[in-house]
PDB file of C-alpha atoms in Angstrom:
ATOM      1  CA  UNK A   1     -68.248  35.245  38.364  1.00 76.00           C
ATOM      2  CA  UNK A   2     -67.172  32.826  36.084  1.00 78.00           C
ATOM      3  CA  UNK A   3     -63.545  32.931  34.756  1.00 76.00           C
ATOM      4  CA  UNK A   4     -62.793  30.879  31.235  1.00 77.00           C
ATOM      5  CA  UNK A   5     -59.090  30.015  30.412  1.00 73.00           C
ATOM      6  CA  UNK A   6     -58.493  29.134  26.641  1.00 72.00           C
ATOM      7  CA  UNK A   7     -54.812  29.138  27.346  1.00 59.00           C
ATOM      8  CA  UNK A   8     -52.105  30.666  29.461  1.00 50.00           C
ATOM      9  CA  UNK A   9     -49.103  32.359  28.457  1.00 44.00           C
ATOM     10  CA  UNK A  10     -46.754  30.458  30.819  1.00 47.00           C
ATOM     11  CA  UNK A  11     -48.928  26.894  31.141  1.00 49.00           C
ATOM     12  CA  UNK A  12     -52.232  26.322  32.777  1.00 48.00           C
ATOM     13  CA  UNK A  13     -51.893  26.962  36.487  1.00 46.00           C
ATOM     14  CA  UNK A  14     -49.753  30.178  36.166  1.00 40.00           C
ATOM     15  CA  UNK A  15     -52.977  31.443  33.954  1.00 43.00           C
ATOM     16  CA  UNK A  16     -55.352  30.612  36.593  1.00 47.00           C
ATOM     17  CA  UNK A  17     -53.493  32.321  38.774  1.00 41.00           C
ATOM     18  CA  UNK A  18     -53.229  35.568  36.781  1.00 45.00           C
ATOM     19  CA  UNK A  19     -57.301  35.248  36.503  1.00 44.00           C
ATOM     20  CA  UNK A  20     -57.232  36.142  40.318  1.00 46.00           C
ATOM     21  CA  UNK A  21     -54.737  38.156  40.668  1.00 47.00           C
ATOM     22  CA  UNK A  22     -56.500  40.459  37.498  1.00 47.00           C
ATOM     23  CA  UNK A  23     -59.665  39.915  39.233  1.00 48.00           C
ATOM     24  CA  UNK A  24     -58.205  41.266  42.447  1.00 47.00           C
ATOM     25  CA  UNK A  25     -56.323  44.265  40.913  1.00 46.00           C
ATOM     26  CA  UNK A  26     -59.606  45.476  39.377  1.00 48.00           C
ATOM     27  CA  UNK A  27     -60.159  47.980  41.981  1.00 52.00           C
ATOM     28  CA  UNK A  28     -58.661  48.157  46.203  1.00 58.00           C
ATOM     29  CA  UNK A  29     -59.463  45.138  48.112  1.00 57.00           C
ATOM     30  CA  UNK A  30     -62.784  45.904  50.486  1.00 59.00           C
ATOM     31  CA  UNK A  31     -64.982  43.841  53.118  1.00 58.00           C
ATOM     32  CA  UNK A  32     -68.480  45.480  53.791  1.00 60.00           C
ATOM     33  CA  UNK A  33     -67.663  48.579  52.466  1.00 57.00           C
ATOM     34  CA  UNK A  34     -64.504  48.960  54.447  1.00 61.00           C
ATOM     35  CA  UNK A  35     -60.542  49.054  52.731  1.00 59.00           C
ATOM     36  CA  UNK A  36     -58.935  46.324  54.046  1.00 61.00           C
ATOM     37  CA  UNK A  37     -55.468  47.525  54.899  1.00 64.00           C
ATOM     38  CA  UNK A  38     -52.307  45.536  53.834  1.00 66.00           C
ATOM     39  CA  UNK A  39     -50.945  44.230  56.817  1.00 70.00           C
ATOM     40  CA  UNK A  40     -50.762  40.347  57.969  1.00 74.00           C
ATOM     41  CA  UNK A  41     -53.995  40.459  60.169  1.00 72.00           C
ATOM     42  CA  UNK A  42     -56.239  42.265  58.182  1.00 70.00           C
ATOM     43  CA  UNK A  43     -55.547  40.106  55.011  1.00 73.00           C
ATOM     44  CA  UNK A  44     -55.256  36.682  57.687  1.00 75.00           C
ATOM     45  CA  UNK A  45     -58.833  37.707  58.943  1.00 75.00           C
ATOM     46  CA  UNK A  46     -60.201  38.178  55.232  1.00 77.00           C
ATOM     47  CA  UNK A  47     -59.101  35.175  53.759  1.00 78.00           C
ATOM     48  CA  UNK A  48     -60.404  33.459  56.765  1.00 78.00           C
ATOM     49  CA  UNK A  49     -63.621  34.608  55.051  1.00 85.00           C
ATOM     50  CA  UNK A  50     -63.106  33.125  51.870  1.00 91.00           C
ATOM     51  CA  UNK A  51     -63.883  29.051  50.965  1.00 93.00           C
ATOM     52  CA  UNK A  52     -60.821  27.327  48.384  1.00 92.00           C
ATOM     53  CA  UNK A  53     -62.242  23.996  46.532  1.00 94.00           C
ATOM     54  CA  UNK A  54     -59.018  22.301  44.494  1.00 90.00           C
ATOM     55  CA  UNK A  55     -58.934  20.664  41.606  1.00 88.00           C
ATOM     56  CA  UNK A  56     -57.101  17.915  42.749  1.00 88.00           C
ATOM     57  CA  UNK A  57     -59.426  17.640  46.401  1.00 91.00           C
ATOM     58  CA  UNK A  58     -56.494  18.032  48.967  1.00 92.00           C
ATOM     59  CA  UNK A  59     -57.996  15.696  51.701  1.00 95.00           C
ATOM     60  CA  UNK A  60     -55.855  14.112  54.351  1.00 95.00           C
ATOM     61  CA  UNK A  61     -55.385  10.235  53.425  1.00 95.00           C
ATOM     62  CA  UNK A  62     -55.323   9.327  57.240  1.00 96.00           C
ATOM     63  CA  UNK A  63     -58.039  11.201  58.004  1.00 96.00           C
ATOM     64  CA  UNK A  64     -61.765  10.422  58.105  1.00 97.00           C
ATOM     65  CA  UNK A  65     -64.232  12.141  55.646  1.00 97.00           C
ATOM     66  CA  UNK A  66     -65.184  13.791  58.898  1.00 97.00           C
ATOM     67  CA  UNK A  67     -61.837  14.263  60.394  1.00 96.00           C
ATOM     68  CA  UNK A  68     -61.297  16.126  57.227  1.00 96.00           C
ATOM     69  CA  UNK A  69     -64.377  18.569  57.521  1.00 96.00           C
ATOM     70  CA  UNK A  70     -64.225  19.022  61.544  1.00 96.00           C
ATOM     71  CA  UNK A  71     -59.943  19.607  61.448  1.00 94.00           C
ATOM     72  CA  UNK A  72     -59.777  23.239  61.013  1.00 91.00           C
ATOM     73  CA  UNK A  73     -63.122  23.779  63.056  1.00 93.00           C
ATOM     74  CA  UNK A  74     -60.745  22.536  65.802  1.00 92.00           C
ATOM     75  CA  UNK A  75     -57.843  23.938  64.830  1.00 90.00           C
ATOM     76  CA  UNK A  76     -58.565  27.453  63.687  1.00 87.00           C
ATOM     77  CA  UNK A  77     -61.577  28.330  65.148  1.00 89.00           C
ATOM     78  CA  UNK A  78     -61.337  26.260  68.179  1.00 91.00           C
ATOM     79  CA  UNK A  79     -64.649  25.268  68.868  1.00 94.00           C
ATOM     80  CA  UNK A  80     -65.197  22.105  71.299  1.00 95.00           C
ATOM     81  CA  UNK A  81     -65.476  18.327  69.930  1.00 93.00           C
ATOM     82  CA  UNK A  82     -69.108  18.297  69.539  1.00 94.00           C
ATOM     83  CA  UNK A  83     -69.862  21.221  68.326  1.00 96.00           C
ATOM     84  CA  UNK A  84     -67.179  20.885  65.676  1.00 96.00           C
ATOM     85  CA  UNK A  85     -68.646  17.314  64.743  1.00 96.00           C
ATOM     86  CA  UNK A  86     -72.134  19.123  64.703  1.00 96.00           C
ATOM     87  CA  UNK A  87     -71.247  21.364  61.915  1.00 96.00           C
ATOM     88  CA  UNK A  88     -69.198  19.436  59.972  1.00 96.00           C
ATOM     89  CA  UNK A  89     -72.345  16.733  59.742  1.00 96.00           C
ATOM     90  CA  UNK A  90     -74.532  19.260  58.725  1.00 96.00           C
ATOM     91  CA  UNK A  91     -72.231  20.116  55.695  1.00 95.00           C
ATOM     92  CA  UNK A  92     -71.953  16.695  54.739  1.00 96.00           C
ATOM     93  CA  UNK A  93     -75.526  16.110  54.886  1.00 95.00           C
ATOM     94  CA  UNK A  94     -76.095  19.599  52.747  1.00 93.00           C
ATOM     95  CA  UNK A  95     -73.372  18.292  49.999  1.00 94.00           C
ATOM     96  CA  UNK A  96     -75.374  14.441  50.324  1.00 93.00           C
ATOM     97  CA  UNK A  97     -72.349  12.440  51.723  1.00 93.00           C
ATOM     98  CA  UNK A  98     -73.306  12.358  55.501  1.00 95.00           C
ATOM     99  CA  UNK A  99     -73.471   8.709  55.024  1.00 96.00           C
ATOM    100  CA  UNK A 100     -70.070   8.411  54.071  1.00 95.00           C
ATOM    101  CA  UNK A 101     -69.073  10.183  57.134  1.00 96.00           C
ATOM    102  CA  UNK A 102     -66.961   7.153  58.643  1.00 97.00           C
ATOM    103  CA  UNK A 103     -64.954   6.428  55.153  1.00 97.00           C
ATOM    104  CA  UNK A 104     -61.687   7.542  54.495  1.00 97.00           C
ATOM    105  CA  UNK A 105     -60.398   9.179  51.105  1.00 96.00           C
ATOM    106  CA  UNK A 106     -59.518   6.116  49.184  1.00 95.00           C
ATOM    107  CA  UNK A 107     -62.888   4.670  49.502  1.00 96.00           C
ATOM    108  CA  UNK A 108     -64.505   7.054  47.814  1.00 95.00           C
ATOM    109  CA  UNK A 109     -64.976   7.887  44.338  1.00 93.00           C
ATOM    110  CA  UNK A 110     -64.048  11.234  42.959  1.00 93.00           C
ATOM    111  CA  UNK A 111     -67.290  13.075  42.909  1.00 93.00           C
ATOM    112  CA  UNK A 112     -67.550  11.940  46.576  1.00 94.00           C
ATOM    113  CA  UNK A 113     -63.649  13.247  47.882  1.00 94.00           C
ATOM    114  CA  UNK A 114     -64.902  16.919  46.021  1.00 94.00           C
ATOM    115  CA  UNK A 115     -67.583  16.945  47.875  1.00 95.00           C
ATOM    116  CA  UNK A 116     -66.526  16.305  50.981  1.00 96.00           C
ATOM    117  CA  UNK A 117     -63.673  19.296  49.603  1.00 95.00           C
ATOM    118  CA  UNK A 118     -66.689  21.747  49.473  1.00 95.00           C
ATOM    119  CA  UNK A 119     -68.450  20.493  52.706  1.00 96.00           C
ATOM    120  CA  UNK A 120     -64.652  21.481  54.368  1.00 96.00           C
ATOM    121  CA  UNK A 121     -65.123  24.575  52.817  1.00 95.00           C
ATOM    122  CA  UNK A 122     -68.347  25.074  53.952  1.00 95.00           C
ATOM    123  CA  UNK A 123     -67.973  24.827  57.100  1.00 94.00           C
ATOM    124  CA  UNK A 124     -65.646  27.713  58.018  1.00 93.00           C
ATOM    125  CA  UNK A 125     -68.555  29.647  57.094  1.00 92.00           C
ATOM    126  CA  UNK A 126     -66.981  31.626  54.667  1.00 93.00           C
ATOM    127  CA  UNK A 127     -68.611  34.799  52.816  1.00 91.00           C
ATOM    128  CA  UNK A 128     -66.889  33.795  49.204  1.00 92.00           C
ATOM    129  CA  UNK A 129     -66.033  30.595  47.419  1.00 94.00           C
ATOM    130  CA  UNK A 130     -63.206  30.258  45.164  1.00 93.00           C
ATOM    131  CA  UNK A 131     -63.794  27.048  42.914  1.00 93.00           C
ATOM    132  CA  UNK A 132     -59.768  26.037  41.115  1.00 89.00           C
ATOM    133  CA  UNK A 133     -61.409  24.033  38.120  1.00 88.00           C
ATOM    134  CA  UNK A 134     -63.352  21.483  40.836  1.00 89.00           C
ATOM    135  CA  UNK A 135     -64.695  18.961  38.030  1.00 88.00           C
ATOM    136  CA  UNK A 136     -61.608  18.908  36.011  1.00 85.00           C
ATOM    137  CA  UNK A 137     -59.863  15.808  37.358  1.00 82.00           C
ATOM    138  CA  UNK A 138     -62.963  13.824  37.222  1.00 87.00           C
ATOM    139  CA  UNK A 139     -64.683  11.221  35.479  1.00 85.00           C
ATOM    140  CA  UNK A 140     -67.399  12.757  32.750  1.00 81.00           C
ATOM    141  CA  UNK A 141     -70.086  10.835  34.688  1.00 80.00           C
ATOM    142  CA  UNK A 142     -68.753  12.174  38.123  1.00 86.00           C
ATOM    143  CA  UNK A 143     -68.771  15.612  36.613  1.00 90.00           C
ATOM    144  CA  UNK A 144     -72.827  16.601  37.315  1.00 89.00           C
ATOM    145  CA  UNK A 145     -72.914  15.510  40.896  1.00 90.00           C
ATOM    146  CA  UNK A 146     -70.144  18.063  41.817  1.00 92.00           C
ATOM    147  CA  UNK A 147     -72.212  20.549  39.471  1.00 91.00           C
ATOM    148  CA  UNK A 148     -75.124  20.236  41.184  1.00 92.00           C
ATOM    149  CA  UNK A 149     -73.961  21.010  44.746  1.00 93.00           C
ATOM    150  CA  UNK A 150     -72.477  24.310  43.320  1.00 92.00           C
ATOM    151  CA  UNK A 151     -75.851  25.005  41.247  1.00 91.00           C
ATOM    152  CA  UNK A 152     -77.358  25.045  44.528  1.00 92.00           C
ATOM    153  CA  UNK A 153     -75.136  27.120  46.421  1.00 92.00           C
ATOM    154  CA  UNK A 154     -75.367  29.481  43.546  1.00 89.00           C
ATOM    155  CA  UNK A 155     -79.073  29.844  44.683  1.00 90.00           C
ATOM    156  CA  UNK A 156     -78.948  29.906  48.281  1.00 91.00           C
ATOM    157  CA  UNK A 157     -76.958  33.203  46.957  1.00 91.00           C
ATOM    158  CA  UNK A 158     -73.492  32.241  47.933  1.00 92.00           C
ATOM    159  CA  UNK A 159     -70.674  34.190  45.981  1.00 91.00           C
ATOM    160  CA  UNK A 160     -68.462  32.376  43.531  1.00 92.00           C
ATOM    161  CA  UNK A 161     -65.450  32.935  42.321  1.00 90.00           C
ATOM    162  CA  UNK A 162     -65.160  30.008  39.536  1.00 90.00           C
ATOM    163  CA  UNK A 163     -62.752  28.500  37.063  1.00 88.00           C
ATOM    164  CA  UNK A 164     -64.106  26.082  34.556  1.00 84.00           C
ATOM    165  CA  UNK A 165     -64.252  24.620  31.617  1.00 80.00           C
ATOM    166  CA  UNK A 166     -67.558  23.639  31.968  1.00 83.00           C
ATOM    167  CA  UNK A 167     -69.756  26.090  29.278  1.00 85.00           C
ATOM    168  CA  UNK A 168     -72.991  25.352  30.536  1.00 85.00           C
ATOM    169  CA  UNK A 169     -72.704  25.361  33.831  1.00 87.00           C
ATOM    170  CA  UNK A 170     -70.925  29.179  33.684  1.00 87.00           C
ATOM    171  CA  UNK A 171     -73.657  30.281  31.385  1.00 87.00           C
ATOM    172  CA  UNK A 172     -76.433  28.828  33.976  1.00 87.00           C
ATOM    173  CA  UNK A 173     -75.173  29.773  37.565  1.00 86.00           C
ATOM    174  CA  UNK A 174     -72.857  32.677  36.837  1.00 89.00           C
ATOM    175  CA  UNK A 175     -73.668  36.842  36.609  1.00 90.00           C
ATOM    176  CA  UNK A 176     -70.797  37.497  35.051  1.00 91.00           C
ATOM    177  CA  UNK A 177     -68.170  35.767  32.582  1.00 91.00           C
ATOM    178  CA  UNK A 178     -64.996  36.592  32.341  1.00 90.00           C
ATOM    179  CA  UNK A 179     -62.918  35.057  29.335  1.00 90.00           C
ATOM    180  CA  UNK A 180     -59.192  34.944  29.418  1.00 88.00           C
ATOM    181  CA  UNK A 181     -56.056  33.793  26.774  1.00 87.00           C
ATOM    182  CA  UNK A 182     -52.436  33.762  26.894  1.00 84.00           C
ATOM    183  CA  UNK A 183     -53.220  35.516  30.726  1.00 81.00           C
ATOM    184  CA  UNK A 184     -55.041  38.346  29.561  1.00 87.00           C
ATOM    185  CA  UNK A 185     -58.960  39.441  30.018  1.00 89.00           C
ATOM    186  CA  UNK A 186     -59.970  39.305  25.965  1.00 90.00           C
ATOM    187  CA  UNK A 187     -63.780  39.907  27.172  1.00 93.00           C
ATOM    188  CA  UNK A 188     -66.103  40.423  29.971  1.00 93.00           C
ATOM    189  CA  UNK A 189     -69.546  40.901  29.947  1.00 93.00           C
ATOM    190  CA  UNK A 190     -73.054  38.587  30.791  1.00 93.00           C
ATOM    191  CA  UNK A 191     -73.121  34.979  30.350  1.00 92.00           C
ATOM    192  CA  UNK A 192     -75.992  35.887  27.486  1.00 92.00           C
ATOM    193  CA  UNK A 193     -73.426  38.184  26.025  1.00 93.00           C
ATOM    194  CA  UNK A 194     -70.288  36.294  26.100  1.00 92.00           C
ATOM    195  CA  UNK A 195     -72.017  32.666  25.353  1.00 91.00           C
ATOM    196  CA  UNK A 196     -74.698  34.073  22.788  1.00 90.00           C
ATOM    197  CA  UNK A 197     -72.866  37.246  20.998  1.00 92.00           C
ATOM    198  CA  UNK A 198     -69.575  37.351  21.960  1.00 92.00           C
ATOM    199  CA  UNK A 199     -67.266  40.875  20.604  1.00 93.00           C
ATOM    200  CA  UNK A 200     -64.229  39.397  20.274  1.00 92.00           C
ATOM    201  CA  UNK A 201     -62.988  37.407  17.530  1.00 92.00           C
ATOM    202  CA  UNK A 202     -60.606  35.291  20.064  1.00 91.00           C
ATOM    203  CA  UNK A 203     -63.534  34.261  22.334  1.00 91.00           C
ATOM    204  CA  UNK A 204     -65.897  33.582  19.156  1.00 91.00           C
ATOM    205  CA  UNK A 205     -63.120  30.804  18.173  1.00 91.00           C
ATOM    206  CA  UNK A 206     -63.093  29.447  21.426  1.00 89.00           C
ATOM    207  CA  UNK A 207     -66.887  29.095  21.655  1.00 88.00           C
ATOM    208  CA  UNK A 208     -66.834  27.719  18.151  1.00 88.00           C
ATOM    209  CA  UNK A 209     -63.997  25.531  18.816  1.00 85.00           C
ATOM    210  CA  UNK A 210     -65.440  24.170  22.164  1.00 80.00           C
ATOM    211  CA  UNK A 211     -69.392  23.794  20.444  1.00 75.00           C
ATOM    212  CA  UNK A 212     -67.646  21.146  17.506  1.00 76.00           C
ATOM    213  CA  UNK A 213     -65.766  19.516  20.249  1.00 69.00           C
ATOM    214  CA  UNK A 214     -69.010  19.137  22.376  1.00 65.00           C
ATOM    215  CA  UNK A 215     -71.175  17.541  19.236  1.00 59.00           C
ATOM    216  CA  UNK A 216     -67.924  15.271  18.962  1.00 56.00           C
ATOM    217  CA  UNK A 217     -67.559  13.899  22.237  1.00 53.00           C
ATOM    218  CA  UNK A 218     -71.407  13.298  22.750  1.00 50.00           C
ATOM    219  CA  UNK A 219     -71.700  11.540  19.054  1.00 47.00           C
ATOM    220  CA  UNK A 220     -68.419   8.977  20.150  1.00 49.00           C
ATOM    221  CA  UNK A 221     -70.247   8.898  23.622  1.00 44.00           C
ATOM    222  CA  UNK A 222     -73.228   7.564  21.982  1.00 47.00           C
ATOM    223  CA  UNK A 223     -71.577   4.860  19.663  1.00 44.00           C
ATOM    224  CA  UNK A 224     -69.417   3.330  22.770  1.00 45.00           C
ATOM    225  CA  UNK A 225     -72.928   3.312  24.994  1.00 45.00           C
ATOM    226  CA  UNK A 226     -74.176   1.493  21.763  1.00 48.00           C
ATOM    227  CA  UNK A 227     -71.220  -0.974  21.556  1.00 47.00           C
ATOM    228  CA  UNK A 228     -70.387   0.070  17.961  1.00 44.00           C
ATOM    229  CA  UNK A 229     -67.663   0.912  16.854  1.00 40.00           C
ATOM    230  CA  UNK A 230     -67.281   4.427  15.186  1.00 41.00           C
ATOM    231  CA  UNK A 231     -67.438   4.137  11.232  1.00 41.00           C
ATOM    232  CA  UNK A 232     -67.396   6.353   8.007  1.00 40.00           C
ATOM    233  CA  UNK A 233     -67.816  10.266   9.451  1.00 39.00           C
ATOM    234  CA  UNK A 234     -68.097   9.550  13.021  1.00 36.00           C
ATOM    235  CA  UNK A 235     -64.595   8.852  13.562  1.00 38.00           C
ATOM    236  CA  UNK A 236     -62.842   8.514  17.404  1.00 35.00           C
ATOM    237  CA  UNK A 237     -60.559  10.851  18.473  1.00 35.00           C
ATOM    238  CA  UNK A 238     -57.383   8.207  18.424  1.00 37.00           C
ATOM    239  CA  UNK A 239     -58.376   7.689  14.819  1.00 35.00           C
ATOM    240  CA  UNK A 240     -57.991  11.275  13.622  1.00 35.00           C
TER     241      UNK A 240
END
């Protein structure tokens, strides 16, 4: 599922947050069929389960890219040295960083550090991913090498919990869309549904709104690649 945030009542992250909460609330938590009952273990054991990729990467400084992936193989599921370096180089090599195994954090570049976020993820096995807007504090040209790693875990059938502002990825990977404003579900329904015939008038001035920004930033893209600068209708943004 796909979640996309136009705006939240009470700033960004507190409408992200609603988004899962809302998407939790939707019916009584279950695991394989079974109610999982509201004590500490029970919800401890089930979001053991579940993967968290940040926006902002959350890797240790003074650790290695894979002192970073192999920590809570040691810590939380206690596994010996090598089997714990086993694993967490067979991530890395699945997320194409296994090279970069020896570097630390501020060597690499931030397409790299999210990766090596979702290879940590990875490796605690988990039945769900939760993805908090994982492309959003990176470079434009960063953006499709992130993408790409969670295109393909999208077909090895892993289940995604995802929120983006990236349109064509959630129309591509996703089953479902889920469109949100001012913390509240305007519309849910299929990717082809949402993206191509949207109900409500609030998500058909997002789409609109986000489509003219889209033709913007690629014609300004172009004219910088071209070393021109922009003239008559194809203004910059700084200039408007």
């Amino acid at each position: 599922m796909a979640i996309l945030n136009a705006k939240a009542a009470n700033g960004k992250k507190s409408g992200k947050i609603d988004a899962r909460n809302r998407s939790e609330q939707k019916r009584r938590p279950t695991e394989d069929g079974r109610l999982v009952k509201d004590t500490k273990s029970h919800l401890c054991q089930m979001r053991s389960r579940v993967g968290m990729v940040f926006q902002l990467f959350n890797l240790w400084p003074h650790k290695t890219v894979l002192g970073n992936v192999s920590e809570a193989l040691k810590g939380v599921k206690k596994l010996p040295k090598s089997e714990t370096i086993r694993l967490a180089l067979e991530e890395l090599r699945k997320v194409g960083i296994e090279e970069k195994h020896h570097e630390y954090p501020s060597r690499l570049s931030g397409g790299q550090k999210q990766r090596v976020a979702i290879a940590r993820a990875l490796a605690m096995k988990p039945k769900v991913m939760l993805f908090d807007e994982a492309t959003s504090a990176l470079d434009p040209e960063l953006i499709g090498e992130v993408l790409e790693v969670m295109k393909q875990l999208a077909r090895e059938g892993m289940t995604m919990l995802v929120v983006t502002h990236e349109m064509g990825f959630a129309r591509e990977v996703s089953n479902r869309v889920l469109f949100m404003d001012e913390g509240i579900i305007q519309e849910e329904d299929t990717p082809e549904n949402i993206f191509l015939h949207p109900r409500k008038e609030r998500t058909q001035r997002f789409l609109a709104n986000f489509l003219r920004q889209s033709s913007r930033r690629e014609i300004n893209h172009d004219i910088v690649l071209g070393g021109h600068r922009p003239s008559g209708k194809y203004r910059s943004f700084d200039e408007e």
